[in-house]
mmCIF file of C-alpha atoms in Angstrom:
data_model
loop_
_atom_site.group_PDB
_atom_site.id
_atom_site.type_symbol
_atom_site.label_atom_id
_atom_site.label_comp_id
_atom_site.label_asym_id
_atom_site.label_seq_id
_atom_site.Cartn_x
_atom_site.Cartn_y
_atom_site.Cartn_z
ATOM 1 C CA MET A 1 9.579 19.105 1.269
ATOM 2 C CA GLN A 2 11.409 15.838 2.600
ATOM 3 C CA ILE A 3 10.825 13.819 5.134
ATOM 4 C CA ASP A 4 13.563 11.631 6.579
ATOM 5 C CA ILE A 5 12.679 7.748 7.051
ATOM 6 C CA GLN A 6 15.120 6.182 9.781
ATOM 7 C CA ILE A 7 15.853 2.989 10.154
ATOM 8 C CA GLN A 8 17.084 1.125 13.105
ATOM 9 C CA GLU A 9 19.891 0.163 10.693
ATOM 10 C CA LYS A 10 21.115 3.686 10.165
ATOM 11 C CA LYS A 11 22.565 2.571 6.387
ATOM 12 C CA LYS A 12 19.140 1.963 5.371
ATOM 13 C CA ASN A 13 17.691 5.432 6.212
ATOM 14 C CA TYR A 14 16.275 7.839 2.956
ATOM 15 C CA LYS A 15 14.529 10.523 2.523
ATOM 16 C CA VAL A 16 10.954 11.082 0.772
ATOM 17 C CA PHE A 17 10.935 13.876 -1.323
ATOM 18 C CA ILE A 18 7.391 16.087 -1.870
ATOM 19 C CA ASN A 19 7.305 17.774 -5.206
ATOM 20 C CA GLU A 20 10.889 17.929 -5.333
ATOM 21 C CA LEU A 21 12.026 15.755 -8.290
ATOM 22 C CA ASP A 22 14.885 17.545 -10.013
ATOM 23 C CA LYS A 23 17.648 16.272 -12.497
ATOM 24 C CA LEU A 24 18.705 12.623 -11.423
ATOM 25 C CA THR A 25 21.871 12.223 -12.543
ATOM 26 C CA PHE A 26 23.918 8.512 -12.638
ATOM 27 C CA ASP A 27 27.077 7.554 -13.392
ATOM 28 C CA LYS A 28 25.897 3.818 -13.921
ATOM 29 C CA LYS A 29 23.150 1.591 -15.695
ATOM 30 C CA VAL A 30 19.686 2.336 -14.727
ATOM 31 C CA ALA A 31 16.567 0.214 -15.535
ATOM 32 C CA ILE A 32 13.196 1.852 -15.120
ATOM 33 C CA ILE A 33 10.257 -0.329 -14.624
ATOM 34 C CA THR A 34 6.975 0.692 -15.532
ATOM 35 C CA ASN A 35 3.769 -0.367 -17.330
ATOM 36 C CA PRO A 36 1.912 0.640 -20.611
ATOM 37 C CA LYS A 37 -0.524 3.160 -18.778
ATOM 38 C CA VAL A 38 2.175 5.000 -16.889
ATOM 39 C CA SER A 39 4.596 5.179 -19.718
ATOM 40 C CA GLY A 40 1.886 6.125 -22.106
ATOM 41 C CA LEU A 41 1.136 9.126 -19.635
ATOM 42 C CA HIS A 42 4.206 10.143 -18.233
ATOM 43 C CA LEU A 43 7.364 8.435 -19.142
ATOM 44 C CA LYS A 44 8.286 11.312 -21.156
ATOM 45 C CA THR A 45 8.038 13.735 -18.486
ATOM 46 C CA LEU A 46 10.323 11.521 -16.204
ATOM 47 C CA LEU A 47 12.894 11.225 -19.076
ATOM 48 C CA GLU A 48 13.515 14.547 -18.968
ATOM 49 C CA HIS A 49 14.764 14.233 -15.183
ATOM 50 C CA ILE A 50 17.080 11.631 -16.015
ATOM 51 C CA ASN A 51 20.654 11.270 -17.097
ATOM 52 C CA ALA A 52 22.295 8.009 -17.052
ATOM 53 C CA LYS A 53 25.369 6.028 -18.359
ATOM 54 C CA GLU A 54 23.195 3.701 -19.844
ATOM 55 C CA LEU A 55 19.100 3.592 -19.202
ATOM 56 C CA TYR A 56 16.535 0.874 -20.251
ATOM 57 C CA ILE A 57 13.039 0.717 -20.078
ATOM 58 C CA ILE A 58 10.923 -2.799 -18.748
ATOM 59 C CA THR A 59 7.334 -2.705 -19.173
ATOM 60 C CA VAL A 60 5.417 -5.148 -17.733
ATOM 61 C CA PRO A 61 1.652 -5.907 -17.862
ATOM 62 C CA ASP A 62 -0.719 -3.453 -15.710
ATOM 63 C CA GLY A 63 -2.927 -5.107 -12.798
ATOM 64 C CA GLU A 64 -2.564 -6.838 -9.633
ATOM 65 C CA GLU A 65 -3.193 -10.252 -11.158
ATOM 66 C CA TYR A 66 0.303 -9.507 -12.914
ATOM 67 C CA LYS A 67 1.994 -9.228 -9.391
ATOM 68 C CA THR A 68 3.233 -12.850 -9.591
ATOM 69 C CA LEU A 69 6.552 -14.534 -9.368
ATOM 70 C CA GLU A 70 6.573 -14.662 -13.503
ATOM 71 C CA THR A 71 6.196 -11.118 -13.739
ATOM 72 C CA VAL A 72 9.332 -10.984 -11.521
ATOM 73 C CA SER A 73 11.189 -13.961 -13.229
ATOM 74 C CA PHE A 74 10.686 -11.811 -16.450
ATOM 75 C CA ILE A 75 11.947 -8.263 -14.881
ATOM 76 C CA LEU A 76 15.188 -10.384 -13.689
ATOM 77 C CA ASP A 77 15.759 -11.644 -17.133
ATOM 78 C CA ARG A 78 15.830 -8.478 -18.892
ATOM 79 C CA LEU A 79 18.076 -6.901 -15.866
ATOM 80 C CA ASN A 80 20.497 -10.173 -16.544
ATOM 81 C CA GLU A 81 20.086 -9.241 -20.623
ATOM 82 C CA HIS A 82 21.100 -5.815 -20.088
ATOM 83 C CA GLN A 83 23.844 -6.959 -17.871
ATOM 84 C CA LEU A 84 23.193 -4.505 -14.807
ATOM 85 C CA ASP A 85 25.821 -5.031 -12.244
ATOM 86 C CA ARG A 86 25.817 -4.468 -8.348
ATOM 87 C CA LYS A 87 26.299 -0.841 -9.102
ATOM 88 C CA SER A 88 23.193 -0.559 -11.023
ATOM 89 C CA LEU A 89 19.906 0.931 -10.022
ATOM 90 C CA LEU A 90 16.345 0.036 -10.630
ATOM 91 C CA ILE A 91 13.372 2.876 -10.834
ATOM 92 C CA ALA A 92 10.111 1.733 -9.971
ATOM 93 C CA PHE A 93 7.526 4.052 -11.838
ATOM 94 C CA GLY A 94 4.126 3.429 -11.420
ATOM 95 C CA GLY A 95 1.846 2.562 -8.723
ATOM 96 C CA GLY A 96 1.985 -0.153 -5.584
ATOM 97 C CA VAL A 97 1.914 -3.266 -7.865
ATOM 98 C CA ILE A 98 5.001 -1.878 -9.926
ATOM 99 C CA GLY A 99 6.911 -0.279 -6.571
ATOM 100 C CA ASP A 100 6.271 -3.787 -5.023
ATOM 101 C CA MET A 101 7.844 -5.903 -7.661
ATOM 102 C CA THR A 102 10.604 -3.659 -8.296
ATOM 103 C CA GLY A 103 11.674 -3.826 -4.949
ATOM 104 C CA PHE A 104 11.731 -7.512 -4.799
ATOM 105 C CA ALA A 105 13.427 -7.716 -8.151
ATOM 106 C CA ALA A 106 16.169 -5.314 -6.620
ATOM 107 C CA SER A 107 16.303 -7.276 -3.735
ATOM 108 C CA LEU A 108 16.816 -10.511 -5.636
ATOM 109 C CA HIS A 109 19.053 -9.578 -8.777
ATOM 110 C CA LEU A 110 22.948 -10.301 -7.459
ATOM 111 C CA ARG A 111 21.738 -10.685 -4.218
ATOM 112 C CA GLY A 112 21.000 -6.906 -3.923
ATOM 113 C CA ILE A 113 20.977 -3.860 -5.871
ATOM 114 C CA ASP A 114 19.871 -0.336 -5.454
ATOM 115 C CA PHE A 115 16.168 1.024 -6.387
ATOM 116 C CA ILE A 116 14.123 4.209 -5.731
ATOM 117 C CA GLN A 117 10.578 4.698 -5.719
ATOM 118 C CA ILE A 118 8.379 7.405 -7.969
ATOM 119 C CA PRO A 119 5.276 6.624 -7.541
ATOM 120 C CA THR A 120 2.359 7.768 -9.705
ATOM 121 C CA THR A 121 -0.813 6.625 -7.510
ATOM 122 C CA LEU A 122 -1.846 8.431 -4.655
ATOM 123 C CA LEU A 123 -2.013 5.221 -2.864
ATOM 124 C CA ALA A 124 1.391 4.351 -3.552
ATOM 125 C CA GLN A 125 2.441 7.800 -2.455
ATOM 126 C CA VAL A 126 0.756 7.762 0.612
ATOM 127 C CA ASP A 127 1.413 4.363 1.781
ATOM 128 C CA ALA A 128 3.035 1.655 -0.607
ATOM 129 C CA SER A 129 5.934 3.258 -1.988
ATOM 130 C CA VAL A 130 7.609 4.041 1.765
ATOM 131 C CA GLY A 131 8.767 1.405 4.013
ATOM 132 C CA GLY A 132 10.434 -1.025 2.143
ATOM 133 C CA LYS A 133 7.595 -3.845 1.606
ATOM 134 C CA THR A 134 8.210 -5.374 -1.711
ATOM 135 C CA GLY A 135 6.561 -8.878 -3.044
ATOM 136 C CA VAL A 136 4.071 -10.635 -5.082
ATOM 137 C CA ASN A 137 0.663 -12.284 -4.715
ATOM 138 C CA ASN A 138 0.567 -16.378 -5.067
ATOM 139 C CA ARG A 139 -2.940 -18.603 -5.541
ATOM 140 C CA PHE A 140 -3.021 -18.448 -1.456
ATOM 141 C CA GLY A 141 -3.088 -14.749 -1.283
ATOM 142 C CA LYS A 142 -1.565 -11.307 -1.710
ATOM 143 C CA ASN A 143 1.905 -10.471 -0.730
ATOM 144 C CA LEU A 144 2.666 -14.205 0.680
ATOM 145 C CA ILE A 145 6.132 -13.910 -1.220
ATOM 146 C CA GLY A 146 8.686 -11.054 -0.607
ATOM 147 C CA ALA A 147 11.132 -9.428 1.664
ATOM 148 C CA PHE A 148 11.852 -6.264 3.505
ATOM 149 C CA TYR A 149 13.660 -4.025 1.198
ATOM 150 C CA GLN A 150 14.343 -0.291 1.806
ATOM 151 C CA PRO A 151 14.474 1.977 -1.060
ATOM 152 C CA LYS A 152 17.507 4.406 -1.383
ATOM 153 C CA ALA A 153 14.655 7.440 -2.206
ATOM 154 C CA VAL A 154 11.127 8.391 -2.730
ATOM 155 C CA TYR A 155 9.497 10.594 -5.152
ATOM 156 C CA CYS A 156 6.235 11.787 -4.650
ATOM 157 C CA GLU A 157 5.204 14.260 -7.456
ATOM 158 C CA THR A 158 1.597 15.352 -7.257
ATOM 159 C CA ARG A 159 1.550 16.129 -11.029
ATOM 160 C CA PHE A 160 1.827 12.627 -11.665
ATOM 161 C CA LEU A 161 -1.886 12.373 -9.804
ATOM 162 C CA LYS A 162 -3.630 14.520 -12.202
ATOM 163 C CA THR A 163 -4.252 11.804 -14.861
ATOM 164 C CA LEU A 164 -5.757 9.260 -12.159
ATOM 165 C CA PRO A 165 -9.044 7.856 -12.854
ATOM 166 C CA LYS A 166 -11.360 8.579 -10.344
ATOM 167 C CA ARG A 167 -11.601 5.293 -8.935
ATOM 168 C CA GLU A 168 -7.446 5.068 -8.443
ATOM 169 C CA PHE A 169 -7.664 8.511 -6.961
ATOM 170 C CA GLY A 170 -10.511 6.784 -4.662
ATOM 171 C CA ALA A 171 -8.380 4.114 -3.702
ATOM 172 C CA GLY A 172 -5.829 6.251 -2.321
ATOM 173 C CA VAL A 173 -8.016 7.936 -0.114
ATOM 174 C CA ALA A 174 -9.145 4.697 1.389
ATOM 175 C CA GLU A 175 -5.541 4.200 2.920
ATOM 176 C CA ILE A 176 -5.403 8.053 3.603
ATOM 177 C CA VAL A 177 -8.423 6.979 5.925
ATOM 178 C CA LYS A 178 -7.163 3.909 7.348
ATOM 179 C CA MET A 179 -3.938 5.994 8.949
ATOM 180 C CA ALA A 180 -6.249 8.754 10.354
ATOM 181 C CA VAL A 181 -8.899 5.994 12.092
ATOM 182 C CA THR A 182 -5.619 4.397 13.762
ATOM 183 C CA PHE A 183 -3.425 6.998 14.311
ATOM 184 C CA ASP A 184 -4.874 10.639 14.250
ATOM 185 C CA LYS A 185 -8.322 11.856 15.448
ATOM 186 C CA GLU A 186 -7.380 15.195 14.744
ATOM 187 C CA PHE A 187 -5.934 14.442 10.747
ATOM 188 C CA PHE A 188 -9.280 12.519 10.620
ATOM 189 C CA ASN A 189 -11.509 15.513 11.772
ATOM 190 C CA TRP A 190 -9.136 17.778 9.387
ATOM 191 C CA LEU A 191 -9.973 14.854 6.604
ATOM 192 C CA GLU A 192 -14.146 15.360 7.098
ATOM 193 C CA LYS A 193 -13.757 19.255 6.527
ATOM 194 C CA HIS A 194 -11.504 19.464 3.673
ATOM 195 C CA SER A 195 -11.589 17.884 0.093
ATOM 196 C CA LEU A 196 -8.751 16.432 -1.134
ATOM 197 C CA GLU A 197 -9.825 17.032 -4.887
ATOM 198 C CA ASP A 198 -8.397 20.490 -3.706
ATOM 199 C CA GLU A 199 -4.640 20.263 -4.384
ATOM 200 C CA LYS A 200 -3.042 21.977 -1.372
ATOM 201 C CA HIS A 201 -5.079 19.837 1.022
ATOM 202 C CA LEU A 202 -4.106 16.670 -1.255
ATOM 203 C CA GLU A 203 -0.493 17.667 -0.713
ATOM 204 C CA THR A 204 -1.027 18.341 3.067
ATOM 205 C CA ALA A 205 -2.732 14.736 3.211
ATOM 206 C CA ILE A 206 0.558 13.105 1.417
ATOM 207 C CA GLN A 207 2.735 14.519 3.908
ATOM 208 C CA LYS A 208 0.635 14.048 6.648
ATOM 209 C CA CYS A 209 0.972 10.349 5.886
ATOM 210 C CA ILE A 210 4.111 10.134 5.072
ATOM 211 C CA GLU A 211 5.026 11.864 8.598
ATOM 212 C CA ILE A 212 2.613 8.772 10.049
ATOM 213 C CA LYS A 213 4.338 6.245 8.159
ATOM 214 C CA ALA A 214 7.887 7.540 8.773
ATOM 215 C CA ASP A 215 7.370 7.210 12.267
ATOM 216 C CA VAL A 216 5.894 3.974 12.349
ATOM 217 C CA VAL A 217 8.350 2.548 10.254
ATOM 218 C CA SER A 218 11.071 3.975 12.165
ATOM 219 C CA LYS A 219 9.971 1.862 15.366
ATOM 220 C CA ASP A 220 9.298 -1.067 13.361
ATOM 221 C CA GLU A 221 10.824 -2.043 10.258
ATOM 222 C CA LYS A 222 9.758 -5.414 9.989
ATOM 223 C CA GLU A 223 6.271 -5.278 11.275
ATOM 224 C CA ALA A 224 6.753 -6.999 14.693
ATOM 225 C CA GLY A 225 4.664 -4.654 16.534
ATOM 226 C CA ILE A 226 3.051 -1.452 15.771
ATOM 227 C CA ARG A 227 3.744 -1.585 11.870
ATOM 228 C CA ALA A 228 0.806 -4.267 11.717
ATOM 229 C CA VAL A 229 -1.917 -1.318 12.670
ATOM 230 C CA LEU A 230 -1.302 -0.158 9.190
ATOM 231 C CA ASN A 231 -3.033 -3.236 7.769
ATOM 232 C CA TYR A 232 -6.524 -1.974 9.143
ATOM 233 C CA GLY A 233 -8.760 -3.349 6.817
ATOM 234 C CA HIS A 234 -6.571 -5.183 4.947
ATOM 235 C CA THR A 235 -6.968 -8.635 6.749
ATOM 236 C CA PHE A 236 -10.588 -8.604 5.230
ATOM 237 C CA ALA A 237 -9.548 -6.756 1.842
ATOM 238 C CA HIS A 238 -7.156 -9.579 1.156
ATOM 239 C CA VAL A 239 -9.465 -12.093 1.141
ATOM 240 C CA ILE A 240 -11.775 -10.264 -0.857
ATOM 241 C CA GLU A 241 -9.169 -9.572 -3.364
ATOM 242 C CA ASN A 242 -8.395 -12.828 -3.729
ATOM 243 C CA GLU A 243 -11.913 -14.266 -3.926
ATOM 244 C CA THR A 244 -12.527 -11.655 -6.744
ATOM 245 C CA ASN A 245 -9.180 -12.938 -8.532
ATOM 246 C CA TYR A 246 -7.620 -9.248 -8.021
ATOM 247 C CA LYS A 247 -10.315 -8.072 -11.042
ATOM 248 C CA ARG A 248 -13.358 -6.619 -9.565
ATOM 249 C CA TYR A 249 -11.727 -3.815 -7.000
ATOM 250 C CA LEU A 250 -8.429 -2.030 -6.878
ATOM 251 C CA HIS A 251 -6.595 -2.408 -3.580
ATOM 252 C CA GLY A 252 -7.762 0.500 -1.952
ATOM 253 C CA GLU A 253 -11.122 -0.282 -2.764
ATOM 254 C CA ALA A 254 -11.053 -3.451 -1.256
ATOM 255 C CA VAL A 255 -9.415 -2.000 1.743
ATOM 256 C CA SER A 256 -12.660 0.371 2.042
ATOM 257 C CA ILE A 257 -14.739 -2.629 2.328
ATOM 258 C CA GLY A 258 -12.138 -4.362 4.536
ATOM 259 C CA ILE A 259 -12.288 -1.149 6.646
ATOM 260 C CA VAL A 260 -15.805 -1.735 7.137
ATOM 261 C CA MET A 261 -15.926 -5.253 8.248
ATOM 262 C CA ALA A 262 -13.199 -4.189 10.887
ATOM 263 C CA ASN A 263 -15.456 -1.739 12.126
ATOM 264 C CA THR A 264 -18.304 -4.091 12.102
ATOM 265 C CA LEU A 265 -16.008 -6.341 14.033
ATOM 266 C CA SER A 266 -15.236 -3.345 16.257
ATOM 267 C CA LEU A 267 -18.689 -2.170 17.248
ATOM 268 C CA LYS A 268 -19.525 -5.621 18.352
ATOM 269 C CA LEU A 269 -16.753 -5.564 20.709
ATOM 270 C CA ASN A 270 -17.369 -1.976 21.943
ATOM 271 C CA LEU A 271 -14.724 -0.653 21.106
ATOM 272 C CA ILE A 272 -16.031 2.057 18.738
ATOM 273 C CA ASN A 273 -19.677 3.671 18.698
ATOM 274 C CA LYS A 274 -22.331 3.827 16.348
ATOM 275 C CA GLU A 275 -21.563 7.192 15.352
ATOM 276 C CA GLU A 276 -18.028 6.675 14.724
ATOM 277 C CA PHE A 277 -19.039 3.793 12.548
ATOM 278 C CA GLU A 278 -21.050 6.093 10.371
ATOM 279 C CA ARG A 279 -18.525 8.805 10.195
ATOM 280 C CA ILE A 280 -16.304 6.817 8.973
ATOM 281 C CA LYS A 281 -18.221 5.159 6.242
ATOM 282 C CA LYS A 282 -19.598 8.878 5.493
ATOM 283 C CA LEU A 283 -15.966 9.430 4.693
ATOM 284 C CA LEU A 284 -15.254 6.573 2.459
ATOM 285 C CA LEU A 285 -18.699 6.854 0.756
ATOM 286 C CA SER A 286 -17.818 10.609 0.073
ATOM 287 C CA TYR A 287 -15.123 9.272 -2.513
ATOM 288 C CA ASP A 288 -17.375 7.034 -3.933
ATOM 289 C CA LEU A 289 -15.772 4.348 -2.333
ATOM 290 C CA PRO A 290 -17.291 0.862 -1.873
ATOM 291 C CA VAL A 291 -18.464 -0.014 1.825
ATOM 292 C CA SER A 292 -20.119 -3.481 0.970
ATOM 293 C CA TYR A 293 -19.441 -7.055 0.052
ATOM 294 C CA GLU A 294 -21.505 -10.044 -0.190
ATOM 295 C CA ILE A 295 -19.984 -13.168 1.552
ATOM 296 C CA LYS A 296 -21.120 -16.289 -0.404
ATOM 297 C CA ASP A 297 -19.745 -18.534 2.049
ATOM 298 C CA VAL A 298 -18.771 -17.599 5.856
ATOM 299 C CA ASN A 299 -16.663 -20.345 6.709
ATOM 300 C CA SER A 300 -14.820 -20.258 4.043
ATOM 301 C CA PHE A 301 -14.234 -16.599 4.506
ATOM 302 C CA TYR A 302 -13.314 -17.308 7.685
ATOM 303 C CA ASP A 303 -10.644 -19.852 6.938
ATOM 304 C CA SER A 304 -8.886 -17.571 4.496
ATOM 305 C CA PHE A 305 -7.830 -15.718 7.399
ATOM 306 C CA PHE A 306 -5.304 -18.126 8.341
ATOM 307 C CA HIS A 307 -3.424 -17.401 5.085
ATOM 308 C CA ASP A 308 -2.954 -14.137 6.329
ATOM 309 C CA LYS A 309 0.756 -12.795 7.339
ATOM 310 C CA LYS A 310 -0.198 -11.969 10.530
ATOM 311 C CA SER A 311 -1.608 -15.396 11.289
ATOM 312 C CA PHE A 312 0.232 -17.091 14.069
ATOM 313 C CA ASN A 313 -0.228 -20.122 16.099
ATOM 314 C CA HIS A 314 -3.638 -20.903 14.622
ATOM 315 C CA LYS A 315 -4.509 -17.423 15.612
ATOM 316 C CA ILE A 316 -5.381 -14.550 13.682
ATOM 317 C CA LYS A 317 -4.534 -11.128 14.544
ATOM 318 C CA PHE A 318 -7.258 -8.332 13.805
ATOM 319 C CA ILE A 319 -6.590 -4.450 13.778
ATOM 320 C CA LEU A 320 -9.444 -2.834 14.863
ATOM 321 C CA PRO A 321 -9.897 0.721 15.761
ATOM 322 C CA ASN A 322 -10.250 1.871 19.274
ATOM 323 C CA HIS A 323 -12.591 4.917 18.753
ATOM 324 C CA ILE A 324 -11.051 7.240 16.228
ATOM 325 C CA GLY A 325 -7.587 7.999 16.606
ATOM 326 C CA GLY A 326 -6.858 4.706 18.556
ATOM 327 C CA PHE A 327 -5.995 0.913 17.890
ATOM 328 C CA LYS A 328 -6.233 -2.177 19.488
ATOM 329 C CA MET A 329 -4.512 -5.484 17.735
ATOM 330 C CA VAL A 330 -6.456 -8.360 18.744
ATOM 331 C CA ASN A 331 -5.668 -12.141 18.595
ATOM 332 C CA ASP A 332 -8.395 -13.592 21.077
ATOM 333 C CA ILE A 333 -11.556 -13.122 19.364
ATOM 334 C CA GLU A 334 -14.106 -15.836 20.062
ATOM 335 C CA LYS A 335 -14.922 -17.716 16.354
ATOM 336 C CA ASP A 336 -18.543 -16.821 17.041
ATOM 337 C CA ILE A 337 -18.080 -13.267 17.135
ATOM 338 C CA ILE A 338 -16.122 -13.107 14.010
ATOM 339 C CA ILE A 339 -18.599 -15.411 12.081
ATOM 340 C CA SER A 340 -21.581 -13.225 13.504
ATOM 341 C CA SER A 341 -19.649 -10.239 12.010
ATOM 342 C CA LEU A 342 -19.246 -11.763 8.641
ATOM 343 C CA LYS A 343 -22.766 -12.735 8.335
ATOM 344 C CA GLU A 344 -23.844 -9.163 8.427
ATOM 345 C CA PHE A 345 -22.093 -8.904 4.889
ATOM 346 C CA THR A 346 -24.557 -11.725 3.562
ATOM 347 C CA LYS A 347 -28.165 -11.851 2.028
#
C-alpha cells in the first residue's frame, strides 16, 4: 500500500509505503543510522534489500537521553570521514529518536542531503517518521532544537514490529489513540472493539494514522495551525519526560499520561464528559499504558510549560479534546484552572 504525502512545495512530496520494501538500489554513497538494539535484530534483513555504490553503518547509543546535539555531531563527523557528498543519502533505521536525529543530521550536512525513513517501532510508523519534524532535546526541554526537513520516502514494515517489547508496542498505541480522539470518532470506536495485537488490525490502524497525518501535514507543514493538534497530550508529556530525565518513561508512555492530564483539564472546561474521559482512559489501560504521575511541585510543572514550542507571548497553547473525535486549541485558560487540574496529580 502507498500513501502520498502532499506538501505545498511540490518538490517535497513523497510516498509512505506500507509492507512494500523491495530492493532499493542507489548509485551513490549511503549511510544507515541505527542503534545496537535495532541493528542486532534487523540490520541483516535490511541489508538484503539495499544495494549501494558505497554503504556505511553508523551506530549511535539507544535511548531518548542520547537525542542530543552531541550525538548529531558524532553522526556528522562520521559523514565527513566517509566523505558523503551532496548526492549521498542517509537512511534512518530505528525508532523516533533515530529518525529525528538522522533527519536533523541530513538537514545540516553540506546544508542538506536526502534521507529516507525506515521506522522499526510502532510509534515511529504511525507518527514520528511522517511529516518532516527533526531535531534533538536540550536541558530546557524536548525537541527545542531542530528543523522541518522532509524525507524522500518512508517504508513502514510490520515485520519489524514483531520483536517490539510490550512497553514499546504500547507506546505506539498511545499515539494511535491520540489521533483517534482528536480527529476521528469512528476510528476511536473501532479501536475499542479491535485488538491491535492482531496483525491485520494493526496494519489497518497504521494505515489510518498515516492517512490522518498525511492530511494534516498537507494542510500545515510547519505547525502554524492544525498540525499543532498532533501535540495533544504532548505539552504535559514533555514536562514529565524532562522531569524524569527521559529515563522513567518511553515517549509514548509519557504521552499516555499527558493525554489523561489534558483530558482532566478538558473535563474542567466541559469540553468532554466523564463517560468520554473514562473511555479514553480505559483504552489506554487496556494496553498497560501508565495514566498517572505524581507532580511534586505544581508551580514548577506549570512554569515548564513555557519552554514548550507552542508557547507564545507568555501564553501556552493547549490542545484539548472537544468530545471524542474533535479538538479545541486554547491559549486563554486562567492559571487557577490549570493549577487546579495539575493538583489532581499530587498526593
